Rosetta silent file (secondary structure, phi, psi, omega in degrees, C-alpha in Angstrom):
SEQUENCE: XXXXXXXXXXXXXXXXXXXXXXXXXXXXXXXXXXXXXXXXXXXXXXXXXXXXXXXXX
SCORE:     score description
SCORE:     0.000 S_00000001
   1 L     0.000  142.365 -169.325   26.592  -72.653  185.513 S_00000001
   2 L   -93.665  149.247  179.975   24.024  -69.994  185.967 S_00000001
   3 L  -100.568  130.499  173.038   23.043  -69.132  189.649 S_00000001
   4 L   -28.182  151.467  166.554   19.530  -69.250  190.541 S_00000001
   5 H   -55.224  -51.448 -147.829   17.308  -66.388  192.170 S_00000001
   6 H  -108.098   35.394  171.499   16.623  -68.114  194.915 S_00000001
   7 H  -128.549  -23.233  173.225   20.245  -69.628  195.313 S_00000001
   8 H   -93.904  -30.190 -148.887   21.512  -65.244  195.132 S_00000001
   9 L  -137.679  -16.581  176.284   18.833  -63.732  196.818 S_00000001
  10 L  -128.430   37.920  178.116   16.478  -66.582  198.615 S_00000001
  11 L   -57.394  -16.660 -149.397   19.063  -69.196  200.015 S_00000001
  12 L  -136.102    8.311  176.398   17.127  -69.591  203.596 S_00000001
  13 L   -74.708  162.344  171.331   13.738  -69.446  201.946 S_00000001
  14 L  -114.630   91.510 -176.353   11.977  -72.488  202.641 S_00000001
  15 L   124.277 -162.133 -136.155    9.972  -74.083  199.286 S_00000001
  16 E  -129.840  161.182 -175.427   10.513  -73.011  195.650 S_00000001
  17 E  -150.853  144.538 -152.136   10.905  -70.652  194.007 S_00000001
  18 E  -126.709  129.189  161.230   10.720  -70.093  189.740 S_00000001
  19 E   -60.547  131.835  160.415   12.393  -66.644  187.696 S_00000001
  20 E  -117.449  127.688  177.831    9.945  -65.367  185.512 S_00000001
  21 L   114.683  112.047 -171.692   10.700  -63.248  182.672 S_00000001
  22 L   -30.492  -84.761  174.972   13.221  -63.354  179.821 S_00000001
  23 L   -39.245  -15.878 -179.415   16.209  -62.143  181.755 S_00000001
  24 L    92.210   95.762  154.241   15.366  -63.782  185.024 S_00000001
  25 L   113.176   39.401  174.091   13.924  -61.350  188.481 S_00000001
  26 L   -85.483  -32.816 -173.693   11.448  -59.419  186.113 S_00000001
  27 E  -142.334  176.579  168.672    8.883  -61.593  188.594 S_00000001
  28 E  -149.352  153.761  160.950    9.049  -64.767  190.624 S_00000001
  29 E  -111.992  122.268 -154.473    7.003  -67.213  191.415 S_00000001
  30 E  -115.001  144.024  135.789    6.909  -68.828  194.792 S_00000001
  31 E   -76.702   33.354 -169.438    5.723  -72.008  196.255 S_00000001
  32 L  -113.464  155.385 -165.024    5.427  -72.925  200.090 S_00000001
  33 L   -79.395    5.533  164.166    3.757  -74.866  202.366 S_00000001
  34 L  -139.468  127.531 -145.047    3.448  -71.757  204.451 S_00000001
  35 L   -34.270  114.662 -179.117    1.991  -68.157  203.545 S_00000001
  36 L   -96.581    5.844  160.701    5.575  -66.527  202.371 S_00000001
  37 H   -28.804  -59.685  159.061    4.547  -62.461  202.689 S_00000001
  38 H   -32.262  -46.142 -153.438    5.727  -62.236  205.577 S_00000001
  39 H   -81.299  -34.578 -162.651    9.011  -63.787  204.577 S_00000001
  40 H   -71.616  -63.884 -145.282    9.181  -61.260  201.018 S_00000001
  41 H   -60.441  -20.029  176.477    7.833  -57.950  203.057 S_00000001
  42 H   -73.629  -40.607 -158.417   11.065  -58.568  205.680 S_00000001
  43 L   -97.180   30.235  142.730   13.548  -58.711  202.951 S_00000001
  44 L    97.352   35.695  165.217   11.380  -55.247  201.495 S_00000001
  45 L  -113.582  110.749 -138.410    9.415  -56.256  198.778 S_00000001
  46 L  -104.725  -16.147  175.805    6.436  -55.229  199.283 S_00000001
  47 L   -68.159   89.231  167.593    4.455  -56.004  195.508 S_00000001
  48 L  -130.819  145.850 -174.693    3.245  -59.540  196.004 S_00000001
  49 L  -121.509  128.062 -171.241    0.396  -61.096  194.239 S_00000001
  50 L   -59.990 -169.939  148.793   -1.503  -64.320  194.924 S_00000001
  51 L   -57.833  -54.168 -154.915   -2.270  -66.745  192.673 S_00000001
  52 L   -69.176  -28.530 -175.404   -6.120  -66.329  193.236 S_00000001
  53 L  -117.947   41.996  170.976   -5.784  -62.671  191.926 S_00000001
  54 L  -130.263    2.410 -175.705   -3.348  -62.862  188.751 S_00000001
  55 L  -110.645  158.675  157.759   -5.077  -66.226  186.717 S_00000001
  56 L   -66.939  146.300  164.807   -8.380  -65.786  184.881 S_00000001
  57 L  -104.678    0.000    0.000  -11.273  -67.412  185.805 S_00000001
């Protein structure tokens, strides 16, 4: 069984999280009921992009 992103690298996150990208961790996509930036920029990843500025309008 293959292990998850967020089961290697996001176990203690709290709400979801989806692999993007043929290979898995080219991108992710997250879900929570509270702003997770904070949460990325501690564990050093500092490229995050909302929703509101990657879809078309």
């Amino acid at each position: 069984e293959t292990v998850t992103v967020k089961e290697h690298l996001f176990s203690d996150f709290m709400g979801e999280i989806k692999s993007l990208g043929a290979w898995g961790g080219d991108f992710i996509m997250v879900v929570s009921e509270v702003n997770p930036v904070t949460y990325f920029t501690s564990k050093g990843f500092s490229t995050i992009i909302p929703y509101k500025e990657m879809i078309l309008e």
